[in-house]
Short mmCIF file of C-alpha atoms in Angstrom, two decimals:
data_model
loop_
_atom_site.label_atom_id
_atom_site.label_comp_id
_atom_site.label_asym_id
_atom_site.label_seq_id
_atom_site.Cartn_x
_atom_site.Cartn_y
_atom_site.Cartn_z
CA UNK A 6 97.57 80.23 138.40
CA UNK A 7 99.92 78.33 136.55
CA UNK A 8 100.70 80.98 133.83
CA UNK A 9 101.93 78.30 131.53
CA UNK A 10 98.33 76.56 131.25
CA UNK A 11 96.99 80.34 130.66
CA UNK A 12 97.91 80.22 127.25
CA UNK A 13 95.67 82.91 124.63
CA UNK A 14 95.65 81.55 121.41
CA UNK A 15 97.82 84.51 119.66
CA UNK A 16 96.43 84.00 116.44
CA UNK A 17 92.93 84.37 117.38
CA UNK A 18 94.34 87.45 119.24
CA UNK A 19 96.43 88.94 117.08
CA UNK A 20 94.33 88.63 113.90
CA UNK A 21 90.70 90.19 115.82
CA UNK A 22 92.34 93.31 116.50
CA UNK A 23 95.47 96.10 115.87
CA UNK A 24 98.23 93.68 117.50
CA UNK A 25 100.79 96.46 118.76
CA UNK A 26 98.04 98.48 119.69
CA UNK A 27 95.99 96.06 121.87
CA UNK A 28 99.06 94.13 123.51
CA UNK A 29 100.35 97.17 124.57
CA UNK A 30 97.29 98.10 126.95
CA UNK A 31 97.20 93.93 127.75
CA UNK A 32 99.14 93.54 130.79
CA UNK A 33 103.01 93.32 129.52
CA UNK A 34 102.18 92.27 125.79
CA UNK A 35 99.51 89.61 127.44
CA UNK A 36 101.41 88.02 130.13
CA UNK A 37 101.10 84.63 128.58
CA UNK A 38 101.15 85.27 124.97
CA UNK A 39 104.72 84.67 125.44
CA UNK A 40 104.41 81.02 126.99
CA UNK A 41 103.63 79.46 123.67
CA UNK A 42 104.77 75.83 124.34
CA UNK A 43 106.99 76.43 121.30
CA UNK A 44 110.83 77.20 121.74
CA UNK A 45 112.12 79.38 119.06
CA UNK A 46 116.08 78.67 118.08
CA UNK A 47 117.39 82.54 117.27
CA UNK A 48 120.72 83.89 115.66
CA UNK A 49 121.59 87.22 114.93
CA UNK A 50 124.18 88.83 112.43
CA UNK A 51 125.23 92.01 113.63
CA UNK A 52 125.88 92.81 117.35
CA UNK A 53 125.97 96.35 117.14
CA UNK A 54 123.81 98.87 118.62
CA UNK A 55 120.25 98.18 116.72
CA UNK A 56 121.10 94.52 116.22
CA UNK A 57 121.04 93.60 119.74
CA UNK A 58 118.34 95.99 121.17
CA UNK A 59 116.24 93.98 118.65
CA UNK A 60 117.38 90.51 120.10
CA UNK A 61 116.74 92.24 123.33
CA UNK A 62 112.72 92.85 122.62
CA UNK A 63 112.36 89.42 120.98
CA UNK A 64 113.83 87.81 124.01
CA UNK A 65 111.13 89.57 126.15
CA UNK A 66 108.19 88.68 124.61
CA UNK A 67 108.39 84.90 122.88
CA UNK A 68 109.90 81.95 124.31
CA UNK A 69 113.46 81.72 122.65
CA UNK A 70 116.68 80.25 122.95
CA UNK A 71 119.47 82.68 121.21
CA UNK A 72 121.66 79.73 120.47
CA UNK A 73 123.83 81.80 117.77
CA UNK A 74 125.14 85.19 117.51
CA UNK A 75 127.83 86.66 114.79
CA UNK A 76 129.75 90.17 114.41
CA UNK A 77 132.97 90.89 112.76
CA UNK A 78 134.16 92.57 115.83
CA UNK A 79 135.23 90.09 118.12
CA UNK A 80 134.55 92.90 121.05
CA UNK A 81 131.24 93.57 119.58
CA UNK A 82 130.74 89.53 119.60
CA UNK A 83 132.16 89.15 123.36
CA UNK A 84 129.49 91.80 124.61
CA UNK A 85 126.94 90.68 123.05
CA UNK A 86 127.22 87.18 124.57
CA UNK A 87 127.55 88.38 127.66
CA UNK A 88 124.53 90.63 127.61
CA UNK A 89 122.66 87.75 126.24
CA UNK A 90 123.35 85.46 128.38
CA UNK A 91 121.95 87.62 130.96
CA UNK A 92 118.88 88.25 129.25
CA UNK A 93 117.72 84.62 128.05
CA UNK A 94 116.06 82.31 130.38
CA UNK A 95 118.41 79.65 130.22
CA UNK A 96 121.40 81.84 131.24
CA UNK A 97 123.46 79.96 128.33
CA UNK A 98 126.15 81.77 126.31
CA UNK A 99 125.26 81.66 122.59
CA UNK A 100 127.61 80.02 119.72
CA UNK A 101 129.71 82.99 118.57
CA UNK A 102 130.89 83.30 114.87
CA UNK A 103 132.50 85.85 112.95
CA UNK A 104 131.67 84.27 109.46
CA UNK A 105 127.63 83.99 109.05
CA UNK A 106 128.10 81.56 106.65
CA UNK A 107 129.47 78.93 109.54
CA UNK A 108 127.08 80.06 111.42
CA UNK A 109 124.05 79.41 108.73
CA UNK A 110 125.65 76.46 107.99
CA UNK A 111 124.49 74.38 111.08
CA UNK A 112 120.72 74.96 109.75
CA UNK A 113 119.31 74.35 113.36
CA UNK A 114 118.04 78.37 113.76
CA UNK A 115 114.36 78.92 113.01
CA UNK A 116 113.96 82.89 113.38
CA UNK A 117 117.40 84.52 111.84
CA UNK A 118 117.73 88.49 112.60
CA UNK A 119 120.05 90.52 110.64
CA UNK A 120 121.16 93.88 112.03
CA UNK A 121 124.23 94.01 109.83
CA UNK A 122 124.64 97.11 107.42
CA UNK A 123 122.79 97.15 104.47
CA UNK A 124 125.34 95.91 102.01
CA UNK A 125 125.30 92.85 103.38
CA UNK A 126 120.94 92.47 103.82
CA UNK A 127 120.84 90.58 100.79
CA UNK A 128 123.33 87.56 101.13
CA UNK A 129 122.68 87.08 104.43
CA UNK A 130 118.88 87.34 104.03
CA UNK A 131 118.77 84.68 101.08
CA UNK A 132 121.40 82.47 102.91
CA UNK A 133 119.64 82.71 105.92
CA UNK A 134 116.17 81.42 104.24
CA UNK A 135 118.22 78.45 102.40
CA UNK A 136 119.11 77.61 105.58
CA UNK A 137 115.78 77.36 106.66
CA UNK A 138 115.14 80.40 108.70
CA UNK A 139 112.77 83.28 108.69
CA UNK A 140 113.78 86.48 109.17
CA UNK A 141 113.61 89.69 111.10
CA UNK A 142 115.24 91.88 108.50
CA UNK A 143 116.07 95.74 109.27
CA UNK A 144 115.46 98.14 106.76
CA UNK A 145 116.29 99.39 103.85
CA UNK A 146 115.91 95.57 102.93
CA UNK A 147 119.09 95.90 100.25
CA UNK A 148 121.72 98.32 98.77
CA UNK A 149 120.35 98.15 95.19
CA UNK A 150 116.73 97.08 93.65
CA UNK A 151 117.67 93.89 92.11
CA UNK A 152 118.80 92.93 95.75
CA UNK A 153 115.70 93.32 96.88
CA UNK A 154 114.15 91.64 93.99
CA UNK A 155 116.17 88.37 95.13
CA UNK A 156 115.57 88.36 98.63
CA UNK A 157 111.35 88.62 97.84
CA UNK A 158 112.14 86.42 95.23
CA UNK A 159 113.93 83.59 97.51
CA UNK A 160 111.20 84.46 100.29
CA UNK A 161 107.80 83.92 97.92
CA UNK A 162 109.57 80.28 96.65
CA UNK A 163 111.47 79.13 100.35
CA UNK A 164 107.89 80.03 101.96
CA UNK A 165 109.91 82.39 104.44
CA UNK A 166 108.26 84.75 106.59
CA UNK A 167 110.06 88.19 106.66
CA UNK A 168 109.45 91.10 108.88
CA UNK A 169 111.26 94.24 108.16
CA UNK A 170 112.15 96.60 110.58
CA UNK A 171 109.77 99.25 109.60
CA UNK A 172 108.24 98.82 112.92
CA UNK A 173 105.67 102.21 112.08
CA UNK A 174 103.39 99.17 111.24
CA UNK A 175 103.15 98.57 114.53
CA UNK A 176 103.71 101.38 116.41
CA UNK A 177 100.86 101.69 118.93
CA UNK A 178 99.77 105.33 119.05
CA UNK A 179 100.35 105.53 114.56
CA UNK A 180 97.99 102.01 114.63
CA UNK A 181 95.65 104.29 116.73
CA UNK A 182 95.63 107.38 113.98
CA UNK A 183 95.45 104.91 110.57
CA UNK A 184 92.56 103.47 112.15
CA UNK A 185 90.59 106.26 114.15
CA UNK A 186 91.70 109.32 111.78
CA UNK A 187 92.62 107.63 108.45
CA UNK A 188 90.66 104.61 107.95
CA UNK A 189 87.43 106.98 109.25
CA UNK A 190 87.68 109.55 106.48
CA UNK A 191 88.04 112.15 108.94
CA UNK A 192 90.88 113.70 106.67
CA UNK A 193 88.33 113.53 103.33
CA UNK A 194 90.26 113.05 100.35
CA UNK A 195 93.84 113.32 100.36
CA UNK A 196 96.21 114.67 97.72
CA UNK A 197 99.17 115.23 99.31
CA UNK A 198 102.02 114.06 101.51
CA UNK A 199 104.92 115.91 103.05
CA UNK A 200 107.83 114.23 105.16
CA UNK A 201 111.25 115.14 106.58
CA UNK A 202 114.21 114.72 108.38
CA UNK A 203 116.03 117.41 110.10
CA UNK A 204 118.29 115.51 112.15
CA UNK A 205 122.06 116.10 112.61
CA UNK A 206 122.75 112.93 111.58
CA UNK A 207 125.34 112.47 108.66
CA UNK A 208 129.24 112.12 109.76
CA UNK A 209 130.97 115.60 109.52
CA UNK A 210 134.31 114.56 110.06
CA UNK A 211 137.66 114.04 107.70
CA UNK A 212 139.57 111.47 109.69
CA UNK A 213 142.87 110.31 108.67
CA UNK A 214 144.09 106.90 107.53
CA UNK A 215 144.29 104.80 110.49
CA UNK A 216 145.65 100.65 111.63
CA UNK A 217 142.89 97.91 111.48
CA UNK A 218 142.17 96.69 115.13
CA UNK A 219 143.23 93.29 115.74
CA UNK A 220 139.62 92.66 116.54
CA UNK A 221 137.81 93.70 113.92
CA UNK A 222 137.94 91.64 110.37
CA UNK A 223 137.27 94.86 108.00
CA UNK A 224 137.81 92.79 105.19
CA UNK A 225 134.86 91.00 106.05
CA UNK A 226 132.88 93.60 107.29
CA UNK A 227 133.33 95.42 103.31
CA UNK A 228 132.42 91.56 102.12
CA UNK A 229 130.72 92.69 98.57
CA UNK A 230 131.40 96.53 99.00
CA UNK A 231 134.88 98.26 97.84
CA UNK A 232 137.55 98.30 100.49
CA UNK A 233 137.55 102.31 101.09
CA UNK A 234 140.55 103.18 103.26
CA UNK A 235 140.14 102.20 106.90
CA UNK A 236 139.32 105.32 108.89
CA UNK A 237 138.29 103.80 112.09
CA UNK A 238 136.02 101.65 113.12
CA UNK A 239 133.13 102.12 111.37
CA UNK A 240 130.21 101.53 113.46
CA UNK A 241 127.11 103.52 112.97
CA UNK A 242 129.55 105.42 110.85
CA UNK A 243 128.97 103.36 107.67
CA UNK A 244 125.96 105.33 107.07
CA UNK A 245 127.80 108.15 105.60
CA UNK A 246 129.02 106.12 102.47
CA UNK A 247 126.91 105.37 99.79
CA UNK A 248 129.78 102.30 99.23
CA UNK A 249 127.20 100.82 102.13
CA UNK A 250 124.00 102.36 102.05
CA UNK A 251 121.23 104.85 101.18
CA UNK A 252 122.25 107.94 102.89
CA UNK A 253 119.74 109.31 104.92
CA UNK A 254 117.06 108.55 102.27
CA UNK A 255 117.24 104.99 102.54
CA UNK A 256 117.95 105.33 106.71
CA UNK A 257 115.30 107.92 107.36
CA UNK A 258 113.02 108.25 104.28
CA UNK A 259 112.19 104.47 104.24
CA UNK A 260 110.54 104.52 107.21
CA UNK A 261 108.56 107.60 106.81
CA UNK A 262 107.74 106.53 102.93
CA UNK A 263 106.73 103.40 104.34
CA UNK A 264 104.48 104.49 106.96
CA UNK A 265 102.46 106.74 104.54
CA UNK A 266 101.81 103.90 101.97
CA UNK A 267 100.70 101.65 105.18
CA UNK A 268 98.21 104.26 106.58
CA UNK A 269 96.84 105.17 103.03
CA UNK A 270 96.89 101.31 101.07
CA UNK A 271 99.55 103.02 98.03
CA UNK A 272 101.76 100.27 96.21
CA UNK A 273 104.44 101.27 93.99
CA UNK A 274 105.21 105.33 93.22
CA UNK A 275 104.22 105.63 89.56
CA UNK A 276 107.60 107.81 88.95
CA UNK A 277 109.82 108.93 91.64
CA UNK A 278 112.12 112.12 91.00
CA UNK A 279 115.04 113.97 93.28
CA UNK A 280 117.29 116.62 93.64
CA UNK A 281 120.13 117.17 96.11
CA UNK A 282 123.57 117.32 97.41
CA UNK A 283 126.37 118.30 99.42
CA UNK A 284 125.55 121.84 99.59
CA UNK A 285 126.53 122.87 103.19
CA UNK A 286 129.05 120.29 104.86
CA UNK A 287 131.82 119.88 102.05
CA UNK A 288 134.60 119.22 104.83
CA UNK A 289 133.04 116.26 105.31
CA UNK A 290 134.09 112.50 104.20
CA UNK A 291 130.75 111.34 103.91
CA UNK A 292 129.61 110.84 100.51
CA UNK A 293 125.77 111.11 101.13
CA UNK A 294 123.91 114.06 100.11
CA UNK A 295 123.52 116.63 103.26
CA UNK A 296 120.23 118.22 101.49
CA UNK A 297 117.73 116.48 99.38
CA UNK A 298 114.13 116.43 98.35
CA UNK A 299 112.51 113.72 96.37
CA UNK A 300 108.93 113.21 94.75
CA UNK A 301 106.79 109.52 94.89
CA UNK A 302 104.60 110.55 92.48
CA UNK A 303 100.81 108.40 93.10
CA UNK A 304 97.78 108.49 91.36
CA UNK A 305 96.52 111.87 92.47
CA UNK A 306 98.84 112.07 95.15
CA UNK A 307 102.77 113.17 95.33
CA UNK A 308 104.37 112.48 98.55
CA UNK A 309 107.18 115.32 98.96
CA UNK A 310 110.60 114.23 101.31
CA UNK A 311 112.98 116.61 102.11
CA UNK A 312 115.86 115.92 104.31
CA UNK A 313 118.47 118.36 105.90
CA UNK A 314 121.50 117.32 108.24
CA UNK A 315 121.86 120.68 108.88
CA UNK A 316 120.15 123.92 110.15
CA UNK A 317 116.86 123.67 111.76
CA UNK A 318 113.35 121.76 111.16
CA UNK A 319 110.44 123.41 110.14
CA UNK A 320 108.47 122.33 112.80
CA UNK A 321 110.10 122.25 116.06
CA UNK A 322 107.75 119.29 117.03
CA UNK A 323 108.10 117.08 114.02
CA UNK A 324 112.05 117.10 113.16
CA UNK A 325 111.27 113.54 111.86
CA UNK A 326 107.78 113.21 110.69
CA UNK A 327 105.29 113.34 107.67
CA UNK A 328 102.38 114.98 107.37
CA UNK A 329 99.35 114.13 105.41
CA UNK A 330 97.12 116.66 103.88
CA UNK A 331 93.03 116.41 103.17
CA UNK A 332 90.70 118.45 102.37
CA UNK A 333 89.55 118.38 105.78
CA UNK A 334 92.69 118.27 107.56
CA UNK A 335 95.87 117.87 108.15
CA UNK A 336 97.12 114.38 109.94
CA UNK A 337 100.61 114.49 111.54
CA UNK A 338 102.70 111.89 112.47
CA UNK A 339 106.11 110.77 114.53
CA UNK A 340 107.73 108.68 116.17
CA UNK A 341 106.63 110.98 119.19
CA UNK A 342 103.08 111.78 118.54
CA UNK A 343 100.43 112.49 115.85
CA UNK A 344 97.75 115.25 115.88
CA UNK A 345 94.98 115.84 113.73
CA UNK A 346 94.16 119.42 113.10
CA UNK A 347 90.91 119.62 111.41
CA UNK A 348 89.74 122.31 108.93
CA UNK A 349 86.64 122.75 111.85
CA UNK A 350 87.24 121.64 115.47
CA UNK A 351 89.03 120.71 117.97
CA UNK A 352 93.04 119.14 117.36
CA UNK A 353 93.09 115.46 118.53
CA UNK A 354 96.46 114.35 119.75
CA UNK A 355 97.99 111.36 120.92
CA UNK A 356 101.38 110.92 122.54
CA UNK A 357 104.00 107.32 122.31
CA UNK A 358 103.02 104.84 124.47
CA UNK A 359 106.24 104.19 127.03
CA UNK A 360 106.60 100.53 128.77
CA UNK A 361 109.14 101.46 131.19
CA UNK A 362 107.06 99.61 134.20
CA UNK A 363 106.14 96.61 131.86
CA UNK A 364 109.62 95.97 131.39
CA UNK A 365 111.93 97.97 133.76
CA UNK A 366 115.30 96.30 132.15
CA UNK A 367 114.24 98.47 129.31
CA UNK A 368 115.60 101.52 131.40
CA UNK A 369 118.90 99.57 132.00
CA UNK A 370 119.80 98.75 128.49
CA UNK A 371 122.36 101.26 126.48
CA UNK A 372 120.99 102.97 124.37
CA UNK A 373 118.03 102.45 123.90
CA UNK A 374 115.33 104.48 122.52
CA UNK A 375 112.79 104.11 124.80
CA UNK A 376 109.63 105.14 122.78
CA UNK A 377 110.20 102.64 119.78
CA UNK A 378 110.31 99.94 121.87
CA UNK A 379 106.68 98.90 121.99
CA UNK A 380 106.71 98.93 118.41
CA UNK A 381 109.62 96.87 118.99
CA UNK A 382 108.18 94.48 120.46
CA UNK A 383 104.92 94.58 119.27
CA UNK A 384 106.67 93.57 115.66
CA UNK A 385 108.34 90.26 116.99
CA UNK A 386 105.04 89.33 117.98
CA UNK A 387 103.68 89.76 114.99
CA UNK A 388 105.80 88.15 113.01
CA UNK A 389 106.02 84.82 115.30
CA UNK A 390 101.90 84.86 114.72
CA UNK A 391 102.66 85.41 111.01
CA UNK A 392 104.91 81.76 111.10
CA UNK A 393 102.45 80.44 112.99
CA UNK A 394 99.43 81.48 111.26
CA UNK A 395 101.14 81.15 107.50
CA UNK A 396 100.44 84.83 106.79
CA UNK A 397 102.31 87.49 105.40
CA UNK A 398 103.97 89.68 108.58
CA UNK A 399 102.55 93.42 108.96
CA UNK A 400 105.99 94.87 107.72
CA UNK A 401 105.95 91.94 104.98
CA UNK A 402 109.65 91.77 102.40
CA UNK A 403 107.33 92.68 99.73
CA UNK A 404 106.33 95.59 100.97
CA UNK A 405 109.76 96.48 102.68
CA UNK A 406 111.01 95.83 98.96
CA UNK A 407 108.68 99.05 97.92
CA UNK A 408 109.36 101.31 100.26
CA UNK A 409 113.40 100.71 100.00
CA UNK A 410 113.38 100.29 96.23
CA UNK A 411 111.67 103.38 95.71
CA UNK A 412 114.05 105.31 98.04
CA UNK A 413 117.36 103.99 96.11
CA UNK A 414 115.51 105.20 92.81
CA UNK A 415 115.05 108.55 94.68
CA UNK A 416 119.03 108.72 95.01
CA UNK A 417 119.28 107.42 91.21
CA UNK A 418 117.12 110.15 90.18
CA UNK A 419 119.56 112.43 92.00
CA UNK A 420 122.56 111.26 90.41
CA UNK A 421 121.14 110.81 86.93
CA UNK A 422 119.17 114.20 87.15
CA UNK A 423 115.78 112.63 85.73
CA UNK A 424 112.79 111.49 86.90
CA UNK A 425 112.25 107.53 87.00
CA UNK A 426 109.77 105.03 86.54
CA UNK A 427 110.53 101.30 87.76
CA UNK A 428 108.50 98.66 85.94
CA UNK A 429 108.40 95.99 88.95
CA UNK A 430 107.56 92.94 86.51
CA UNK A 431 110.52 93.32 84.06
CA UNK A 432 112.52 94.62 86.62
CA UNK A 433 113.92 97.82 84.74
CA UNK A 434 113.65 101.22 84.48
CA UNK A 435 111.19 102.10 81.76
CA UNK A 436 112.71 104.03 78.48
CA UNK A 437 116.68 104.42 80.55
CA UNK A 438 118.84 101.53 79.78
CA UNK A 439 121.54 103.95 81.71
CA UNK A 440 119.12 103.63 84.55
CA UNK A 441 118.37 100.30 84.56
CA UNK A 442 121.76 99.14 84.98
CA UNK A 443 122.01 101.14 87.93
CA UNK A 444 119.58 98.80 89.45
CA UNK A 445 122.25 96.54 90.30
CA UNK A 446 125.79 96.98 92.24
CA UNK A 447 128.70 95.58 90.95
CA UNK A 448 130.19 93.15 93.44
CA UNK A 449 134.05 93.21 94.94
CA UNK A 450 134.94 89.40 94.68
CA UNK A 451 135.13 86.87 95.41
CA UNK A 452 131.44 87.55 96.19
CA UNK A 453 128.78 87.06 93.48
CA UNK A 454 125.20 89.71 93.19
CA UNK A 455 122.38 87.02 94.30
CA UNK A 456 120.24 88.19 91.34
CA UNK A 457 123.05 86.67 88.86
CA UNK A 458 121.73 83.06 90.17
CA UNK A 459 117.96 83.84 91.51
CA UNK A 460 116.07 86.63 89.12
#
């Protein structure tokens, strides 16, 4: 059979049942729901670790030509191409580029992903849409609210689709449990949410002063953020400064946050509240709290996160997780697994779904984590049916915007040592004019906050 000519329409698919959920069971994503007769021009910004593993699941399911590719770090960059090159169908070495805006600038990229660290989501997301591209955005969407505001507001008036990379949306055996546990009312009513993250995870180091590489342009890599003192090269490093991100609230709680208001329809948190610190790990550079707990406070409903980088989880089984109490149950949930326990009966469990024979080059890529990439995958699909289809993506900006604006409040509460409550249409923090200017970073020039032009 000419597999070309077998071609299932994917919106018809995609839209009559749980996408990641049924493609994964349908014979490598569907065989041919890949051979759309449409070629898809990518670029990506960022060539680190996440950045390409993402270009890496696109590429195996969708009929692309990654024609552009940009990183600071010219190694990074090389690499990248390389690997690419390998991977694509056409064998061809992308465009490299160390400034995105030259790369942007040749507008001839429909799908844009951007694995770059969070302090630079927002420019490149909104440049990336003027240019006409959609995106594949990772999470959190932004460093600070009003960010976020700008890049759904640019999305909502450009008619961009955006897919964030909370890929829990589509993550086969957690589609599974919203619909067969959830959705069913098996849990009864539920009035409370737990979630955590026990990993090891934030830098523990004090490194000294060191030379900038002759390869990497950290000047441009800081962009909008302060120039901190160069420590090394700060790959998967930059986590540990809140100069560049969210700590491990707005690396680990966004997904988890995110996943709970999927499976149970919530919107915004009505007031969100935190408390935290560096209690333990006081050697350390890192600026991000080591211990935390914040409340998302729902009608009815609080949903409890507590993070430690240190000592060890309370359940062995779910060091990542959240759990999701009813009166007639208990519903837990990971990247590994859920189980329902109910009050009466039997525990129903259901483990990841793996690919490894569906796509073996999985197994040779570095890296990888193995059990997210179905989700992976399953996400890219979903969001090339969204474009298609004119449809709002399962991991849609606006809702990415929630989830990530509600963890930086969570940190704000920290700092400010009072609860919060963000008023989405006026864009402020209700009664706290302290708080409310918080909502937006101030900018290291030449380089200009987007929602000084857009909001």
């Amino acid at each position: 059979m000419d597999s070309k000519n077998f071609y299932i329409n994917r919106r018809k698919f995609l839209t009559s049942t749980s996408a990641a959920l049924a493609l994964s069971s349908f014979g490598a994503y569907g065989m041919e729901l890949m051979y759309s007769s449409k070629k898809w021009n990518v670029g990506l910004i960022g060539c680190g670790w996440y950045g390409v593993s993402d270009l890496f699941k696109l590429i195996q399911v969708a009929n692309v030509e990654v024609v552009s590719l940009c990183d600071v770090d010219q190694k990074h960059l090389d690499e990248a191409a390389h690997l690419v090159s390998q991977r694509q169908k056409s064998g061809k070495k992308p465009r490299l580029y160390s400034d995105y805006r030259k790369m942007l600038a040749e507008k001839d990229l429909d799908i844009v992903l951007i694995g770059s660290p969070d302090h630079w989501h927002a420019l490149q997301a909104i440049e990336a849409m003027e240019a006409g591209a959609h995106l594949y955005l990772q999470k959190p969407i932004s460093l600070d609210v009003l960010e976020g505001e700008a890049i759904l507001s640019t999305a909502r008036k450009l008619g961009k689709k955006v897919q964030v990379g909370t890929q829990r949306r589509s993550t086969p055996h957690l589609i599974e449990g919203k619909k067969n546990i959830i959705d069913a009312g098996l849990l009864g009513k539920i009035s409370h949410v737990e979630m955590c993250c026990y990993y090891h995870m934030r830098w523990n180091a004090n490194p000294p002063v060191q030379q900038i590489p002759d390869h990497f342009d950290y000047d441009l890599w800081s962009g909008p953020a302060p120039l901190r003192p160069y420590v090394g090269l700060p790959h998967r490093r930059w986590r540990a400064f809140m100069e560049y991100g969210n700590g491990i609230v707005g690396d680990m709680c966004v997904h988890m946050l995110d996943a709970v208001r999927w499976m149970l329809g919530l919107g915004w948190p009505k007031k969100v509240s935190s408390t935290g610190g560096v209690y333990v790990q006081k050697d350390s550079i890192a600026n991000i709290s080591d211990t935390q707990t914040a409340i998302f406070e729902f009608e009815e409903l609080n949903c409890v996160w507590q993070h430690r980088s240190w000592g060890t989880p309370t359940d062995p089984d779910y060091p990542w997780a959240f759990f999701i109490y009813g009166e007639k149950g208990t519903f837990k949930g990971s990247v590994h697994q859920y189980e329902f326990i109910p009050n009466d009966g039997k525990t129903i469990k259901k483990e990841v779904v793996y690919e490894r024979e569906k796509y073996p080059e999985d197994l040779k890529e570095k890296d990888i984590e193995l059990h997210t990439a179905p989700a992976t995958r399953g996400h890219m699909l979903d969001l090339l049916d969204a474009i298609e289809s004119d449809r709002f993506p399962v991991a849609d900006v606006e809702q990415g915007h929630i989830s990530t604006a509600s963890c930086i409040m969570a940190n704000l509460a920290m700092g400010l040592e009072r609860p919060l409550v963000y008023d989405p249409q006026k864009r402020i923090i209700v009664d706290d004019a302290e708080a409310s200017s918080l909502l937006k970073h101030q900018y290291r020039g030449p380089w200009k906050h987007p929602s000084e032009t857009i909001l």
